[in-house]
Amino acid sequence: MPGFKGQVACKIDDKGRVAVPSKMRQVFNPAANNTVVLLPGPDGCLRLYPSDVWEEVEAGFAAKMTTSDAKQRRALRSFLRYADEQTLDSQGRIRLDATRLGLAGLEEGEQALFLGVLNFVEIWHPDALTEEEAIESPADLYNEVAGDLGLGSLF
């Protein structure tokens, strides 16, 4: 499966609905059946996984974690409590309820930024993304991480 990439701004309507950009929907594997899983990301955004990719994530957790370990139970609980499975409507939209809007600092009527991140999509409030990117220059960050992984520099 090709990965998600790029950035697209989409407006959240007054019912909390927002269209998943068509260029990102085109990357969905047909096995996903236009179904996605939304959950909070670690940096103040939301993550959107096509359902087939999410199944792989879940299988990884199930294979490596045990519910007899208290710390692992707390981690799973905190990670999954806000997970929401949705099927895109006929216009390719998802619904961000008040909880999910709040988790990402978004509001109805505002723009949301969709960022492709290989096997998932992040949904950001534009100001929060600007703050996140101010931590370190994207080129420096990429070069450092790529060097650590032995991938070489692009910049």
Coordinates of N, CA, C and O in Angstrom, one line a residue, residues 11-110:
K11 N -12.4 22.3 6.0 CA -13.2 23.0 7.0 C -14.1 22.0 7.7 O -14.8 21.2 7.1
I12 N -14.2 22.2 9.0 CA -15.2 21.4 9.8 C -16.5 22.1 9.8 O -16.6 23.3 10.1
D13 N -17.6 21.4 9.4 CA -18.9 22.1 9.3 C -19.5 22.3 10.7 O -18.9 21.9 11.7
D14 N -20.7 22.9 10.7 CA -21.3 23.2 11.9 C -21.9 22.0 12.7 O -22.5 22.1 13.8
K15 N -21.8 20.8 12.1 CA -22.2 19.5 12.7 C -21.0 18.7 13.1 O -21.1 17.5 13.5
G16 N -19.8 19.3 12.9 CA -18.6 18.5 13.3 C -18.1 17.6 12.2 O -17.2 16.8 12.4
R17 N -18.7 17.7 11.0 CA -18.3 16.8 9.9 C -17.1 17.5 9.2 O -17.1 18.7 8.9
V18 N -16.2 16.6 8.7 CA -15.1 17.1 7.9 C -14.7 16.1 6.9 O -14.7 14.9 7.2
A19 N -14.5 16.5 5.7 CA -14.2 15.5 4.6 C -12.7 15.1 4.7 O -11.8 15.9 4.9
V20 N -12.5 13.8 4.6 CA -11.2 13.3 4.5 C -10.7 13.6 3.1 O -11.4 13.3 2.1
P21 N -9.6 14.3 2.9 CA -9.2 14.7 1.6 C -9.2 13.5 0.6 O -8.7 12.4 0.9
S22 N -9.6 13.8 -0.6 CA -9.8 12.7 -1.6 C -8.4 12.1 -1.9 O -8.3 10.9 -2.1
K23 N -7.3 12.9 -1.9 CA -6.0 12.3 -2.2 C -5.6 11.3 -1.1 O -4.8 10.4 -1.4
M24 N -6.1 11.5 0.1 CA -5.8 10.5 1.2 C -6.8 9.3 1.1 O -6.4 8.2 1.3
R25 N -8.0 9.6 0.7 CA -9.0 8.5 0.6 C -8.5 7.5 -0.5 O -8.7 6.3 -0.4
Q26 N -7.9 8.1 -1.5 CA -7.4 7.2 -2.6 C -6.3 6.2 -2.2 O -6.1 5.2 -2.9
V27 N -5.7 6.5 -1.1 CA -4.6 5.6 -0.6 C -5.2 4.4 0.2 O -4.6 3.4 0.4
F28 N -6.5 4.6 0.7 CA -7.1 3.5 1.4 C -7.1 2.2 0.6 O -7.4 2.2 -0.5
N29 N -6.8 1.1 1.3 CA -6.9 -0.2 0.8 C -8.4 -0.5 0.7 O -9.1 -0.2 1.6
P30 N -8.9 -1.2 -0.4 CA -10.3 -1.5 -0.5 C -10.7 -2.4 0.7 O -11.9 -2.3 1.1
A31 N -9.8 -3.1 1.4 CA -10.2 -3.9 2.6 C -10.6 -3.0 3.7 O -11.3 -3.5 4.6
A32 N -10.3 -1.7 3.7 CA -10.7 -0.8 4.8 C -12.2 -0.5 4.7 O -12.8 -0.1 5.7
N33 N -12.8 -0.8 3.5 CA -14.3 -0.5 3.4 C -14.7 0.9 3.8 O -15.7 1.1 4.4
N34 N -13.8 1.9 3.5 CA -14.1 3.3 3.9 C -14.4 3.4 5.4 O -15.1 4.3 5.8
T35 N -13.8 2.6 6.2 CA -13.9 2.6 7.6 C -12.6 3.0 8.2 O -11.5 2.6 7.8
V36 N -12.7 3.9 9.2 CA -11.5 4.4 9.8 C -11.6 4.3 11.4 O -12.7 4.2 11.9
V37 N -10.5 4.4 12.0 CA -10.4 4.5 13.5 C -9.7 5.8 13.8 O -8.6 6.1 13.3
L38 N -10.4 6.6 14.6 CA -9.9 7.9 15.1 C -9.5 7.8 16.6 O -10.2 7.2 17.4
L39 N -8.3 8.3 16.9 CA -7.9 8.3 18.3 C -7.0 9.5 18.5 O -6.4 10.0 17.6
P40 N -6.7 9.9 19.8 CA -5.8 11.0 20.0 C -4.4 10.6 19.7 O -4.0 9.5 19.9
G41 N -3.7 11.6 19.1 CA -2.3 11.4 18.8 C -1.5 11.9 20.0 O -2.0 12.6 20.9
P42 N -0.2 11.6 20.1 CA 0.6 11.9 21.2 C 1.0 13.4 21.3 O 1.4 13.9 22.3
D43 N 0.8 14.2 20.2 CA 1.2 15.5 20.2 C 0.1 16.6 20.1 O 0.4 17.7 19.7
G44 N -1.1 16.2 20.5 CA -2.2 17.2 20.5 C -3.0 17.2 19.2 O -3.7 18.2 18.9
C45 N -2.9 16.1 18.4 CA -3.6 16.0 17.2 C -4.5 14.8 17.3 O -4.5 14.1 18.4
L46 N -5.2 14.5 16.3 CA -6.0 13.2 16.2 C -5.3 12.3 15.1 O -4.7 12.9 14.2
R47 N -5.3 11.0 15.3 CA -4.8 10.1 14.3 C -6.0 9.4 13.7 O -6.9 9.0 14.4
L48 N -5.9 9.2 12.4 CA -6.9 8.5 11.6 C -6.2 7.3 11.0 O -5.2 7.5 10.2
Y49 N -6.7 6.1 11.3 CA -6.1 4.9 10.7 C -7.2 4.3 9.8 O -8.3 4.1 10.3
P50 N -6.9 3.9 8.6 CA -7.9 3.0 7.8 C -8.0 1.7 8.7 O -7.1 1.3 9.3
S51 N -9.2 1.2 8.6 CA -9.5 0.0 9.5 C -8.6 -1.2 9.3 O -8.2 -1.8 10.2
D52 N -8.1 -1.4 8.0 CA -7.2 -2.5 7.8 C -5.8 -2.3 8.5 O -5.2 -3.2 9.0
V53 N -5.4 -1.0 8.5 CA -4.1 -0.7 9.1 C -4.3 -0.8 10.7 O -3.5 -1.3 11.4
W54 N -5.5 -0.3 11.1 CA -5.7 -0.4 12.6 C -5.8 -1.8 13.1 O -5.3 -2.1 14.2
E55 N -6.3 -2.7 12.3 CA -6.3 -4.1 12.7 C -4.9 -4.6 12.9 O -4.7 -5.4 13.8
E56 N -4.0 -4.2 12.1 CA -2.5 -4.6 12.3 C -2.0 -4.0 13.6 O -1.3 -4.7 14.3
V57 N -2.4 -2.8 13.9 CA -1.9 -2.1 15.2 C -2.5 -2.9 16.3 O -1.8 -3.2 17.3
E58 N -3.8 -3.2 16.3 CA -4.4 -3.9 17.4 C -3.8 -5.3 17.5 O -3.6 -5.8 18.7
A59 N -3.5 -6.0 16.4 CA -2.9 -7.3 16.5 C -1.5 -7.2 17.2 O -1.2 -8.1 18.0
G60 N -0.8 -6.2 16.9 CA 0.5 -6.0 17.5 C 0.4 -5.8 19.0 O 1.2 -6.4 19.8
F61 N -0.6 -5.0 19.5 CA -0.8 -4.9 20.9 C -1.2 -6.2 21.5 O -0.7 -6.6 22.6
A62 N -2.2 -6.9 20.9 CA -2.7 -8.2 21.4 C -1.5 -9.2 21.6 O -1.5 -10.0 22.5
A63 N -0.6 -9.2 20.6 CA 0.5 -10.2 20.6 C 1.5 -9.9 21.7 O 2.2 -10.8 22.2
K64 N 1.7 -8.6 22.0 CA 2.8 -8.2 22.9 C 2.4 -7.8 24.3 O 3.3 -7.7 25.2
M65 N 1.2 -7.4 24.5 CA 0.8 -6.9 25.8 C -0.1 -7.9 26.5 O -0.7 -8.8 25.9
T66 N 0.0 -7.8 27.8 CA -0.8 -8.7 28.7 C -1.7 -7.8 29.6 O -1.2 -6.9 30.2
T67 N -2.9 -8.3 29.8 CA -3.8 -7.5 30.7 C -3.5 -7.8 32.2 O -4.1 -7.2 33.0
S68 N -2.6 -8.8 32.4 CA -2.3 -9.0 33.8 C -1.2 -8.0 34.4 O -1.0 -8.0 35.6
D69 N -0.6 -7.2 33.5 CA 0.3 -6.2 33.9 C -0.4 -4.9 34.1 O -1.0 -4.4 33.1
A70 N -0.4 -4.3 35.3 CA -1.2 -3.1 35.6 C -0.8 -1.9 34.7 O -1.6 -1.2 34.2
K71 N 0.5 -1.8 34.4 CA 1.0 -0.6 33.6 C 0.5 -0.8 32.2 O 0.1 0.2 31.6
Q72 N 0.5 -2.0 31.7 CA 0.1 -2.2 30.3 C -1.4 -2.0 30.2 O -1.9 -1.5 29.2
R73 N -2.2 -2.4 31.2 CA -3.6 -2.2 31.3 C -3.9 -0.7 31.2 O -4.8 -0.3 30.5
R74 N -3.2 0.1 32.1 CA -3.4 1.5 32.1 C -3.1 2.1 30.7 O -3.8 3.0 30.3
A75 N -2.0 1.7 30.1 CA -1.6 2.2 28.8 C -2.7 1.9 27.8 O -3.1 2.8 27.0
L76 N -3.2 0.7 27.7 CA -4.2 0.3 26.8 C -5.5 1.1 27.0 O -6.1 1.6 26.1
R77 N -5.9 1.2 28.3 CA -7.1 2.0 28.7 C -7.0 3.4 28.2 O -7.9 4.0 27.6
S78 N -5.8 4.0 28.5 CA -5.7 5.4 28.1 C -5.6 5.6 26.6 O -6.1 6.6 26.1
F79 N -5.0 4.7 25.9 CA -4.9 4.8 24.5 C -6.2 4.5 23.8 O -6.5 5.2 22.8
L80 N -6.9 3.5 24.2 CA -8.1 3.1 23.5 C -9.4 3.7 23.9 O -10.4 3.6 23.2
R81 N -9.4 4.4 25.1 CA -10.7 4.9 25.6 C -11.4 5.9 24.6 O -12.6 6.1 24.6
Y82 N -10.6 6.6 23.9 CA -11.1 7.6 23.0 C -11.1 7.1 21.5 O -11.5 7.9 20.6
A83 N -10.8 5.9 21.3 CA -10.8 5.3 19.9 C -12.3 5.3 19.4 O -13.2 5.0 20.2
D84 N -12.5 5.7 18.2 CA -13.8 5.7 17.6 C -13.8 5.2 16.2 O -13.0 5.8 15.3
E85 N -14.5 4.1 15.9 CA -14.6 3.6 14.5 C -15.7 4.3 13.8 O -16.8 4.4 14.3
Q86 N -15.4 4.7 12.6 CA -16.5 5.4 11.8 C -16.3 4.9 10.3 O -15.2 4.6 9.8
T87 N -17.5 4.9 9.6 CA -17.5 4.7 8.2 C -17.7 6.1 7.5 O -18.6 6.8 8.0
L88 N -16.9 6.4 6.5 CA -17.0 7.6 5.8 C -18.4 7.7 5.2 O -19.0 6.7 4.7
D89 N -19.0 8.9 5.3 CA -20.3 9.0 4.6 C -20.2 9.1 3.1 O -19.1 9.1 2.6
S90 N -21.3 9.3 2.4 CA -21.2 9.3 0.9 C -20.4 10.5 0.4 O -20.0 10.4 -0.8
Q91 N -20.1 11.5 1.2 CA -19.3 12.6 0.7 C -17.9 12.5 1.3 O -17.1 13.4 1.2
G92 N -17.5 11.3 1.8 CA -16.1 11.1 2.3 C -15.8 11.8 3.6 O -14.7 12.0 4.0
R93 N -16.9 12.1 4.4 CA -16.7 12.8 5.7 C -16.7 11.9 6.9 O -17.3 10.8 6.9
I94 N -16.0 12.3 7.9 CA -16.1 11.8 9.3 C -16.7 12.8 10.2 O -16.8 14.0 9.8
R95 N -17.2 12.4 11.3 CA -17.8 13.3 12.3 C -16.8 13.4 13.5 O -16.5 12.4 14.1
L96 N -16.5 14.6 13.9 CA -15.7 14.8 15.0 C -16.6 15.3 16.1 O -17.1 16.5 16.0
D97 N -16.9 14.5 17.1 CA -17.8 14.9 18.2 C -17.1 15.9 19.1 O -15.9 16.1 18.9
A98 N -17.8 16.4 20.1 CA -17.2 17.4 21.0 C -15.9 16.8 21.7 O -14.9 17.6 21.9
T99 N -15.9 15.6 22.0 CA -14.7 15.0 22.7 C -13.5 15.0 21.8 O -12.4 15.5 22.2
R100 N -13.7 14.6 20.5 CA -12.5 14.6 19.6 C -12.1 16.0 19.2 O -10.9 16.2 19.1
L101 N -13.1 16.8 19.0 CA -12.7 18.2 18.7 C -11.9 18.8 19.9 O -10.8 19.4 19.6
G102 N -12.3 18.6 21.1 CA -11.6 19.1 22.3 C -10.2 18.5 22.4 O -9.2 19.2 22.7
L103 N -10.0 17.2 22.1 CA -8.7 16.5 22.2 C -7.7 17.2 21.2 O -6.5 17.2 21.5
A104 N -8.2 17.7 20.1 CA -7.3 18.3 19.1 C -7.3 19.9 19.2 O -6.7 20.5 18.3
G105 N -8.1 20.4 20.1 CA -8.2 21.9 20.1 C -9.0 22.5 18.9 O -8.7 23.6 18.6
L106 N -9.8 21.7 18.3 CA -10.5 22.1 17.1 C -11.9 22.6 17.5 O -12.5 22.2 18.5
E107 N -12.6 23.3 16.6 CA -14.0 23.8 16.8 C -14.7 23.7 15.5 O -14.1 23.8 14.4
E108 N -16.0 23.5 15.5 CA -16.8 23.6 14.3 C -16.6 24.9 13.6 O -16.4 25.9 14.3
G109 N -16.6 24.9 12.3 CA -16.4 26.1 11.5 C -15.0 26.5 11.3 O -14.7 27.4 10.5
E110 N -14.0 25.8 11.9 CA -12.6 26.0 11.7 C -12.0 25.1 10.7 O -12.6 24.1 10.3

